[in-house]
Amino acid sequence: MSSSKAVIIAPTYLYVRSRAPSEDPPLDLAFGKALDVAISQFNYYSRWTWRPLLRQAQRCAMAVLRQELRRLGVEVGREELDEAARRLWRMLAAWSKSPYTGFLRPKTRALIFIDRDGGFYGSLYAQPDFADAVTEHYYEVKSFNVEERPRRHVEVQSRVFALLGPLHLVYFVEVGGFYELRERVLYADLSVIDDVVAFLKERPPGSEVVELGRLSASYPHKVYVREGGAWRLAKA
């Protein structure tokens, strides 16, 4: 493949937003962001200290929650904030005892799509929550029970991330007043690529054009190629 080819690239969240805009209320969005940042920080610092980190994680989560609520222009009462704090504490307690604390957030990846039939080069930036550098499995964490509360945007995002490698969709379930972590493993479904390419061909706002050589040199990547009407994973 020619390194000088122009590639239209966009972040995964733009594709997800175009296909399945989130309908979650602002408080839920802020809560999810707070948990996401707190567990990422917990995993990072747990590598460098033996000290308990649960209280620090809780303070981090609450700081992010308040910041996100201000950013979204949302006012919540003291009772709602206290309930969010209690939920975060129980979720972080469950996370601290889980097998996922050894994983770190990966560098941004590039999913590159080369349509030789149509002469088109496109790409998505993709960054799941965590990665296992040994097995090349990826982990995306959700603050709600995805089985009881399925979300279209989670399905669309997961289908993209699974193109990187096996994706573990990890989610919290409340059982008897406590939280447990469960997971569902998803594998690459190449049928999603046609829709991704159709999205990129529209050159959506927020996309950019980069040279293929610079893109592949700057980011860990996987390349999918279409020839004869069928997509396949290109050899590394």
PDB file of C-alpha atoms in Angstrom:
ATOM      1  CA  MET A   1       0.000   0.000   0.000  1.00  0.00           C
ATOM      2  CA  SER A   2       1.271   3.498  -0.877  1.00  0.00           C
ATOM      3  CA  SER A   3       2.319   5.539   2.146  1.00  0.00           C
ATOM      4  CA  SER A   4       1.389   8.782   0.354  1.00  0.00           C
ATOM      5  CA  LYS A   5      -2.305   7.919   0.045  1.00  0.00           C
ATOM      6  CA  ALA A   6      -4.688  10.395   1.691  1.00  0.00           C
ATOM      7  CA  VAL A   7      -6.782   8.916   4.503  1.00  0.00           C
ATOM      8  CA  ILE A   8      -9.961  10.449   5.914  1.00  0.00           C
ATOM      9  CA  ILE A   9      -9.889   9.844   9.655  1.00  0.00           C
ATOM     10  CA  ALA A  10     -12.275  10.617  12.516  1.00  0.00           C
ATOM     11  CA  PRO A  11     -12.547   9.641  16.188  1.00  0.00           C
ATOM     12  CA  THR A  12     -14.843   6.727  16.993  1.00  0.00           C
ATOM     13  CA  TYR A  13     -17.112   8.894  19.127  1.00  0.00           C
ATOM     14  CA  LEU A  14     -18.128  10.938  16.054  1.00  0.00           C
ATOM     15  CA  TYR A  15     -19.190   7.774  14.252  1.00  0.00           C
ATOM     16  CA  VAL A  16     -21.092   6.520  17.310  1.00  0.00           C
ATOM     17  CA  ARG A  17     -22.789   9.882  17.798  1.00  0.00           C
ATOM     18  CA  SER A  18     -23.904   9.925  14.151  1.00  0.00           C
ATOM     19  CA  ARG A  19     -25.433   6.457  14.335  1.00  0.00           C
ATOM     20  CA  ALA A  20     -26.749   6.358  17.894  1.00  0.00           C
ATOM     21  CA  PRO A  21     -26.874   9.659  19.801  1.00  0.00           C
ATOM     22  CA  SER A  22     -26.902   9.048  23.538  1.00  0.00           C
ATOM     23  CA  GLU A  23     -30.249   9.740  25.199  1.00  0.00           C
ATOM     24  CA  ASP A  24     -28.932   9.357  28.744  1.00  0.00           C
ATOM     25  CA  PRO A  25     -29.712  12.268  31.103  1.00  0.00           C
ATOM     26  CA  PRO A  26     -26.839  14.648  31.917  1.00  0.00           C
ATOM     27  CA  LEU A  27     -26.432  13.320  35.465  1.00  0.00           C
ATOM     28  CA  ASP A  28     -25.885   9.806  34.119  1.00  0.00           C
ATOM     29  CA  LEU A  29     -23.332  11.096  31.602  1.00  0.00           C
ATOM     30  CA  ALA A  30     -21.450  12.968  34.325  1.00  0.00           C
ATOM     31  CA  PHE A  31     -21.586   9.923  36.605  1.00  0.00           C
ATOM     32  CA  GLY A  32     -20.164   7.664  33.892  1.00  0.00           C
ATOM     33  CA  LYS A  33     -17.329  10.107  33.217  1.00  0.00           C
ATOM     34  CA  ALA A  34     -16.519  10.325  36.937  1.00  0.00           C
ATOM     35  CA  LEU A  35     -16.328   6.555  37.281  1.00  0.00           C
ATOM     36  CA  ASP A  36     -14.268   6.231  34.105  1.00  0.00           C
ATOM     37  CA  VAL A  37     -11.615   8.690  35.286  1.00  0.00           C
ATOM     38  CA  ALA A  38     -11.516   7.255  38.819  1.00  0.00           C
ATOM     39  CA  ILE A  39     -10.971   3.628  37.780  1.00  0.00           C
ATOM     40  CA  SER A  40      -8.330   4.655  35.255  1.00  0.00           C
ATOM     41  CA  GLN A  41      -6.466   6.570  37.963  1.00  0.00           C
ATOM     42  CA  PHE A  42      -6.926   3.686  40.398  1.00  0.00           C
ATOM     43  CA  ASN A  43      -5.322   1.240  37.967  1.00  0.00           C
ATOM     44  CA  TYR A  44      -2.433   3.573  37.195  1.00  0.00           C
ATOM     45  CA  TYR A  45      -1.495   4.373  40.792  1.00  0.00           C
ATOM     46  CA  SER A  46      -2.054   0.846  42.068  1.00  0.00           C
ATOM     47  CA  ARG A  47       1.052  -0.113  40.100  1.00  0.00           C
ATOM     48  CA  TRP A  48       3.212   2.220  42.165  1.00  0.00           C
ATOM     49  CA  THR A  49       1.942   1.847  45.719  1.00  0.00           C
ATOM     50  CA  TRP A  50       0.674  -0.734  48.175  1.00  0.00           C
ATOM     51  CA  ARG A  51      -1.389   1.856  50.028  1.00  0.00           C
ATOM     52  CA  PRO A  52      -5.184   1.560  49.871  1.00  0.00           C
ATOM     53  CA  LEU A  53      -6.442   3.807  47.081  1.00  0.00           C
ATOM     54  CA  LEU A  54     -10.190   3.570  47.512  1.00  0.00           C
ATOM     55  CA  ARG A  55     -10.645   6.889  49.326  1.00  0.00           C
ATOM     56  CA  GLN A  56      -8.433   8.703  46.822  1.00  0.00           C
ATOM     57  CA  ALA A  57     -10.447   7.170  43.983  1.00  0.00           C
ATOM     58  CA  GLN A  58     -13.670   8.357  45.614  1.00  0.00           C
ATOM     59  CA  ARG A  59     -12.345  11.914  45.961  1.00  0.00           C
ATOM     60  CA  CYS A  60     -11.235  11.841  42.323  1.00  0.00           C
ATOM     61  CA  ALA A  61     -14.647  10.588  41.164  1.00  0.00           C
ATOM     62  CA  MET A  62     -16.555  13.243  43.091  1.00  0.00           C
ATOM     63  CA  ALA A  63     -14.284  16.016  41.818  1.00  0.00           C
ATOM     64  CA  VAL A  64     -14.850  14.881  38.224  1.00  0.00           C
ATOM     65  CA  LEU A  65     -18.592  14.512  38.802  1.00  0.00           C
ATOM     66  CA  ARG A  66     -18.903  18.095  40.073  1.00  0.00           C
ATOM     67  CA  GLN A  67     -16.730  19.365  37.226  1.00  0.00           C
ATOM     68  CA  GLU A  68     -18.811  17.577  34.603  1.00  0.00           C
ATOM     69  CA  LEU A  69     -22.071  18.813  36.091  1.00  0.00           C
ATOM     70  CA  ARG A  70     -20.756  22.392  35.922  1.00  0.00           C
ATOM     71  CA  ARG A  71     -19.598  21.856  32.342  1.00  0.00           C
ATOM     72  CA  LEU A  72     -23.013  20.517  31.359  1.00  0.00           C
ATOM     73  CA  GLY A  73     -24.765  23.339  33.195  1.00  0.00           C
ATOM     74  CA  VAL A  74     -26.686  20.899  35.399  1.00  0.00           C
ATOM     75  CA  GLU A  75     -27.726  21.652  38.962  1.00  0.00           C
ATOM     76  CA  VAL A  76     -28.483  18.737  41.279  1.00  0.00           C
ATOM     77  CA  GLY A  77     -29.702  18.710  44.842  1.00  0.00           C
ATOM     78  CA  ARG A  78     -27.670  17.579  47.827  1.00  0.00           C
ATOM     79  CA  GLU A  79     -29.701  14.370  48.086  1.00  0.00           C
ATOM     80  CA  GLU A  80     -28.925  13.381  44.473  1.00  0.00           C
ATOM     81  CA  LEU A  81     -25.255  14.199  44.942  1.00  0.00           C
ATOM     82  CA  ASP A  82     -25.063  12.148  48.134  1.00  0.00           C
ATOM     83  CA  GLU A  83     -26.720   9.190  46.410  1.00  0.00           C
ATOM     84  CA  ALA A  84     -24.235   9.446  43.542  1.00  0.00           C
ATOM     85  CA  ALA A  85     -21.396   9.459  46.085  1.00  0.00           C
ATOM     86  CA  ARG A  86     -22.730   6.299  47.734  1.00  0.00           C
ATOM     87  CA  ARG A  87     -23.068   4.544  44.379  1.00  0.00           C
ATOM     88  CA  LEU A  88     -19.558   5.555  43.355  1.00  0.00           C
ATOM     89  CA  TRP A  89     -18.121   4.252  46.624  1.00  0.00           C
ATOM     90  CA  ARG A  90     -19.773   0.854  46.207  1.00  0.00           C
ATOM     91  CA  MET A  91     -18.728   0.611  42.545  1.00  0.00           C
ATOM     92  CA  LEU A  92     -15.142   1.596  43.289  1.00  0.00           C
ATOM     93  CA  ALA A  93     -15.056  -0.943  46.125  1.00  0.00           C
ATOM     94  CA  ALA A  94     -16.123  -3.642  43.661  1.00  0.00           C
ATOM     95  CA  TRP A  95     -13.562  -2.449  41.118  1.00  0.00           C
ATOM     96  CA  SER A  96     -10.736  -2.505  43.672  1.00  0.00           C
ATOM     97  CA  LYS A  97     -11.314  -6.253  44.220  1.00  0.00           C
ATOM     98  CA  SER A  98     -11.688  -7.117  40.527  1.00  0.00           C
ATOM     99  CA  PRO A  99      -9.184  -8.737  38.142  1.00  0.00           C
ATOM    100  CA  TYR A 100      -9.252  -5.623  35.930  1.00  0.00           C
ATOM    101  CA  THR A 101      -7.085  -3.402  38.126  1.00  0.00           C
ATOM    102  CA  GLY A 102      -3.906  -4.623  36.429  1.00  0.00           C
ATOM    103  CA  PHE A 103      -4.791  -3.103  33.061  1.00  0.00           C
ATOM    104  CA  LEU A 104      -3.877   0.384  31.831  1.00  0.00           C
ATOM    105  CA  ARG A 105      -5.515   2.645  29.299  1.00  0.00           C
ATOM    106  CA  PRO A 106      -3.943   1.924  25.896  1.00  0.00           C
ATOM    107  CA  LYS A 107      -2.526   4.434  23.477  1.00  0.00           C
ATOM    108  CA  THR A 108      -4.948   5.536  20.800  1.00  0.00           C
ATOM    109  CA  ARG A 109      -5.169   3.000  17.980  1.00  0.00           C
ATOM    110  CA  ALA A 110      -5.995   3.551  14.321  1.00  0.00           C
ATOM    111  CA  LEU A 111      -8.382   1.252  12.478  1.00  0.00           C
ATOM    112  CA  ILE A 112      -7.488   1.667   8.794  1.00  0.00           C
ATOM    113  CA  PHE A 113      -9.918   0.678   6.040  1.00  0.00           C
ATOM    114  CA  ILE A 114      -8.579   0.305   2.500  1.00  0.00           C
ATOM    115  CA  ASP A 115     -11.310  -0.206  -0.082  1.00  0.00           C
ATOM    116  CA  ARG A 116      -9.407  -1.335  -3.145  1.00  0.00           C
ATOM    117  CA  ASP A 117     -12.657  -1.950  -4.988  1.00  0.00           C
ATOM    118  CA  GLY A 118     -13.728   1.669  -4.555  1.00  0.00           C
ATOM    119  CA  GLY A 119     -10.352   3.349  -4.237  1.00  0.00           C
ATOM    120  CA  PHE A 120     -11.104   4.785  -0.796  1.00  0.00           C
ATOM    121  CA  TYR A 121      -8.902   5.052   2.309  1.00  0.00           C
ATOM    122  CA  GLY A 122     -10.517   5.765   5.676  1.00  0.00           C
ATOM    123  CA  SER A 123      -9.742   5.333   9.351  1.00  0.00           C
ATOM    124  CA  LEU A 124     -11.125   5.681  12.867  1.00  0.00           C
ATOM    125  CA  TYR A 125      -9.174   6.580  15.988  1.00  0.00           C
ATOM    126  CA  ALA A 126     -10.114   4.064  18.668  1.00  0.00           C
ATOM    127  CA  GLN A 127      -9.234   3.935  22.377  1.00  0.00           C
ATOM    128  CA  PRO A 128     -11.070   1.462  24.619  1.00  0.00           C
ATOM    129  CA  ASP A 129     -10.801   1.958  28.382  1.00  0.00           C
ATOM    130  CA  PHE A 130      -8.148  -0.691  29.023  1.00  0.00           C
ATOM    131  CA  ALA A 131      -5.963  -3.210  27.224  1.00  0.00           C
ATOM    132  CA  ASP A 132      -4.054  -6.367  28.119  1.00  0.00           C
ATOM    133  CA  ALA A 133      -0.706  -5.866  26.396  1.00  0.00           C
ATOM    134  CA  VAL A 134       0.048  -9.595  26.550  1.00  0.00           C
ATOM    135  CA  THR A 135      -3.142 -11.050  25.060  1.00  0.00           C
ATOM    136  CA  GLU A 136      -4.153  -7.973  23.002  1.00  0.00           C
ATOM    137  CA  HIS A 137      -7.612  -8.141  24.493  1.00  0.00           C
ATOM    138  CA  TYR A 138      -9.440  -4.865  25.135  1.00  0.00           C
ATOM    139  CA  TYR A 139     -11.816  -3.786  27.892  1.00  0.00           C
ATOM    140  CA  GLU A 140     -14.618  -1.229  27.805  1.00  0.00           C
ATOM    141  CA  VAL A 141     -16.331  -0.469  31.123  1.00  0.00           C
ATOM    142  CA  LYS A 142     -19.922   0.709  31.570  1.00  0.00           C
ATOM    143  CA  SER A 143     -21.425   2.010  34.803  1.00  0.00           C
ATOM    144  CA  PHE A 144     -24.785   0.329  34.214  1.00  0.00           C
ATOM    145  CA  ASN A 145     -26.146  -3.144  33.547  1.00  0.00           C
ATOM    146  CA  VAL A 146     -25.955  -3.415  29.755  1.00  0.00           C
ATOM    147  CA  GLU A 147     -28.141  -6.520  29.781  1.00  0.00           C
ATOM    148  CA  GLU A 148     -31.027  -4.851  31.620  1.00  0.00           C
ATOM    149  CA  ARG A 149     -30.497  -1.420  30.055  1.00  0.00           C
ATOM    150  CA  PRO A 150     -29.209  -2.008  26.520  1.00  0.00           C
ATOM    151  CA  ARG A 151     -28.026   1.141  24.776  1.00  0.00           C
ATOM    152  CA  ARG A 152     -27.696   1.498  21.027  1.00  0.00           C
ATOM    153  CA  HIS A 153     -24.607   3.687  21.345  1.00  0.00           C
ATOM    154  CA  VAL A 154     -22.879   0.995  23.428  1.00  0.00           C
ATOM    155  CA  GLU A 155     -23.616  -1.585  20.731  1.00  0.00           C
ATOM    156  CA  VAL A 156     -22.243   0.644  17.955  1.00  0.00           C
ATOM    157  CA  GLN A 157     -19.119   1.577  19.928  1.00  0.00           C
ATOM    158  CA  SER A 158     -18.457  -2.041  20.892  1.00  0.00           C
ATOM    159  CA  ARG A 159     -18.663  -3.246  17.290  1.00  0.00           C
ATOM    160  CA  VAL A 160     -15.954  -0.753  16.329  1.00  0.00           C
ATOM    161  CA  PHE A 161     -13.676  -1.532  19.273  1.00  0.00           C
ATOM    162  CA  ALA A 162     -13.989  -5.287  18.620  1.00  0.00           C
ATOM    163  CA  LEU A 163     -12.215  -4.720  15.285  1.00  0.00           C
ATOM    164  CA  LEU A 164      -9.054  -4.089  17.341  1.00  0.00           C
ATOM    165  CA  GLY A 165      -9.222  -7.509  18.985  1.00  0.00           C
ATOM    166  CA  PRO A 166     -11.469  -9.428  21.403  1.00  0.00           C
ATOM    167  CA  LEU A 167     -13.448  -6.851  23.395  1.00  0.00           C
ATOM    168  CA  HIS A 168     -14.554  -7.491  26.972  1.00  0.00           C
ATOM    169  CA  LEU A 169     -17.598  -5.347  27.686  1.00  0.00           C
ATOM    170  CA  VAL A 170     -17.394  -5.010  31.482  1.00  0.00           C
ATOM    171  CA  TYR A 171     -20.379  -3.676  33.413  1.00  0.00           C
ATOM    172  CA  PHE A 172     -21.657  -3.180  36.950  1.00  0.00           C
ATOM    173  CA  VAL A 173     -24.622  -5.071  38.377  1.00  0.00           C
ATOM    174  CA  GLU A 174     -26.206  -4.286  41.740  1.00  0.00           C
ATOM    175  CA  VAL A 175     -26.865  -7.400  43.828  1.00  0.00           C
ATOM    176  CA  GLY A 176     -28.192  -7.165  47.366  1.00  0.00           C
ATOM    177  CA  GLY A 177     -27.051  -3.580  47.844  1.00  0.00           C
ATOM    178  CA  PHE A 178     -23.535  -4.259  46.549  1.00  0.00           C
ATOM    179  CA  TYR A 179     -22.044  -4.136  43.067  1.00  0.00           C
ATOM    180  CA  GLU A 180     -20.558  -6.956  41.063  1.00  0.00           C
ATOM    181  CA  LEU A 181     -18.657  -6.823  37.791  1.00  0.00           C
ATOM    182  CA  ARG A 182     -19.703  -8.953  34.849  1.00  0.00           C
ATOM    183  CA  GLU A 183     -18.535  -9.081  31.291  1.00  0.00           C
ATOM    184  CA  ARG A 184     -19.531 -10.063  27.789  1.00  0.00           C
ATOM    185  CA  VAL A 185     -16.882 -10.830  25.166  1.00  0.00           C
ATOM    186  CA  LEU A 186     -17.368  -9.580  21.606  1.00  0.00           C
ATOM    187  CA  TYR A 187     -15.377 -10.517  18.517  1.00  0.00           C
ATOM    188  CA  ALA A 188     -14.830  -8.711  15.233  1.00  0.00           C
ATOM    189  CA  ASP A 189     -17.899  -8.436  13.007  1.00  0.00           C
ATOM    190  CA  LEU A 190     -16.632  -7.149   9.677  1.00  0.00           C
ATOM    191  CA  SER A 191     -20.142  -6.241   8.509  1.00  0.00           C
ATOM    192  CA  VAL A 192     -19.866  -2.951  10.421  1.00  0.00           C
ATOM    193  CA  ILE A 193     -17.032  -1.710   8.183  1.00  0.00           C
ATOM    194  CA  ASP A 194     -19.242  -0.807   5.209  1.00  0.00           C
ATOM    195  CA  ASP A 195     -21.243   1.563   7.397  1.00  0.00           C
ATOM    196  CA  VAL A 196     -18.072   3.072   8.890  1.00  0.00           C
ATOM    197  CA  VAL A 197     -16.710   3.700   5.396  1.00  0.00           C
ATOM    198  CA  ALA A 198     -20.009   5.276   4.309  1.00  0.00           C
ATOM    199  CA  PHE A 199     -19.745   7.610   7.316  1.00  0.00           C
ATOM    200  CA  LEU A 200     -16.144   8.569   6.502  1.00  0.00           C
ATOM    201  CA  LYS A 201     -16.966   9.216   2.836  1.00  0.00           C
ATOM    202  CA  GLU A 202     -19.271  11.999   4.024  1.00  0.00           C
ATOM    203  CA  ARG A 203     -16.192  13.790   5.449  1.00  0.00           C
ATOM    204  CA  PRO A 204     -18.056  14.623   8.662  1.00  0.00           C
ATOM    205  CA  PRO A 205     -17.186  17.747  10.681  1.00  0.00           C
ATOM    206  CA  GLY A 206     -14.323  16.821  13.011  1.00  0.00           C
ATOM    207  CA  SER A 207     -12.646  14.511  10.508  1.00  0.00           C
ATOM    208  CA  GLU A 208      -9.277  15.247   8.934  1.00  0.00           C
ATOM    209  CA  VAL A 209      -7.088  14.061   6.077  1.00  0.00           C
ATOM    210  CA  VAL A 210      -3.662  12.557   6.809  1.00  0.00           C
ATOM    211  CA  GLU A 211      -1.102  10.635   4.816  1.00  0.00           C
ATOM    212  CA  LEU A 212      -1.308   6.878   5.258  1.00  0.00           C
ATOM    213  CA  GLY A 213       2.411   6.606   5.987  1.00  0.00           C
ATOM    214  CA  ARG A 214       2.285   9.223   8.739  1.00  0.00           C
ATOM    215  CA  LEU A 215      -0.812   7.654  10.255  1.00  0.00           C
ATOM    216  CA  SER A 216       0.604   4.121  10.353  1.00  0.00           C
ATOM    217  CA  ALA A 217       3.919   5.407  11.740  1.00  0.00           C
ATOM    218  CA  SER A 218       2.246   7.455  14.483  1.00  0.00           C
ATOM    219  CA  TYR A 219      -0.303   4.999  15.876  1.00  0.00           C
ATOM    220  CA  PRO A 220      -0.545   1.285  16.582  1.00  0.00           C
ATOM    221  CA  HIS A 221      -2.979   0.100  13.959  1.00  0.00           C
ATOM    222  CA  LYS A 222      -4.917  -2.656  12.286  1.00  0.00           C
ATOM    223  CA  VAL A 223      -5.643  -2.615   8.570  1.00  0.00           C
ATOM    224  CA  TYR A 224      -8.744  -4.024   6.906  1.00  0.00           C
ATOM    225  CA  VAL A 225      -8.785  -4.392   3.107  1.00  0.00           C
ATOM    226  CA  ARG A 226     -11.705  -4.911   0.738  1.00  0.00           C
ATOM    227  CA  GLU A 227     -11.049  -6.767  -2.495  1.00  0.00           C
ATOM    228  CA  GLY A 228     -13.626  -8.597  -4.561  1.00  0.00           C
ATOM    229  CA  GLY A 229     -16.438  -7.225  -2.420  1.00  0.00           C
ATOM    230  CA  ALA A 230     -15.233  -8.755   0.864  1.00  0.00           C
ATOM    231  CA  TRP A 231     -13.379  -7.248   3.817  1.00  0.00           C
ATOM    232  CA  ARG A 232     -10.438  -9.061   5.408  1.00  0.00           C
ATOM    233  CA  LEU A 233      -7.855  -8.288   8.052  1.00  0.00           C
ATOM    234  CA  ALA A 234      -4.542  -7.537   6.375  1.00  0.00           C
ATOM    235  CA  LYS A 235      -1.464  -9.366   7.590  1.00  0.00           C
ATOM    236  CA  ALA A 236       0.731  -7.346   9.951  1.00  0.00           C
TER     237      ALA A 236
END
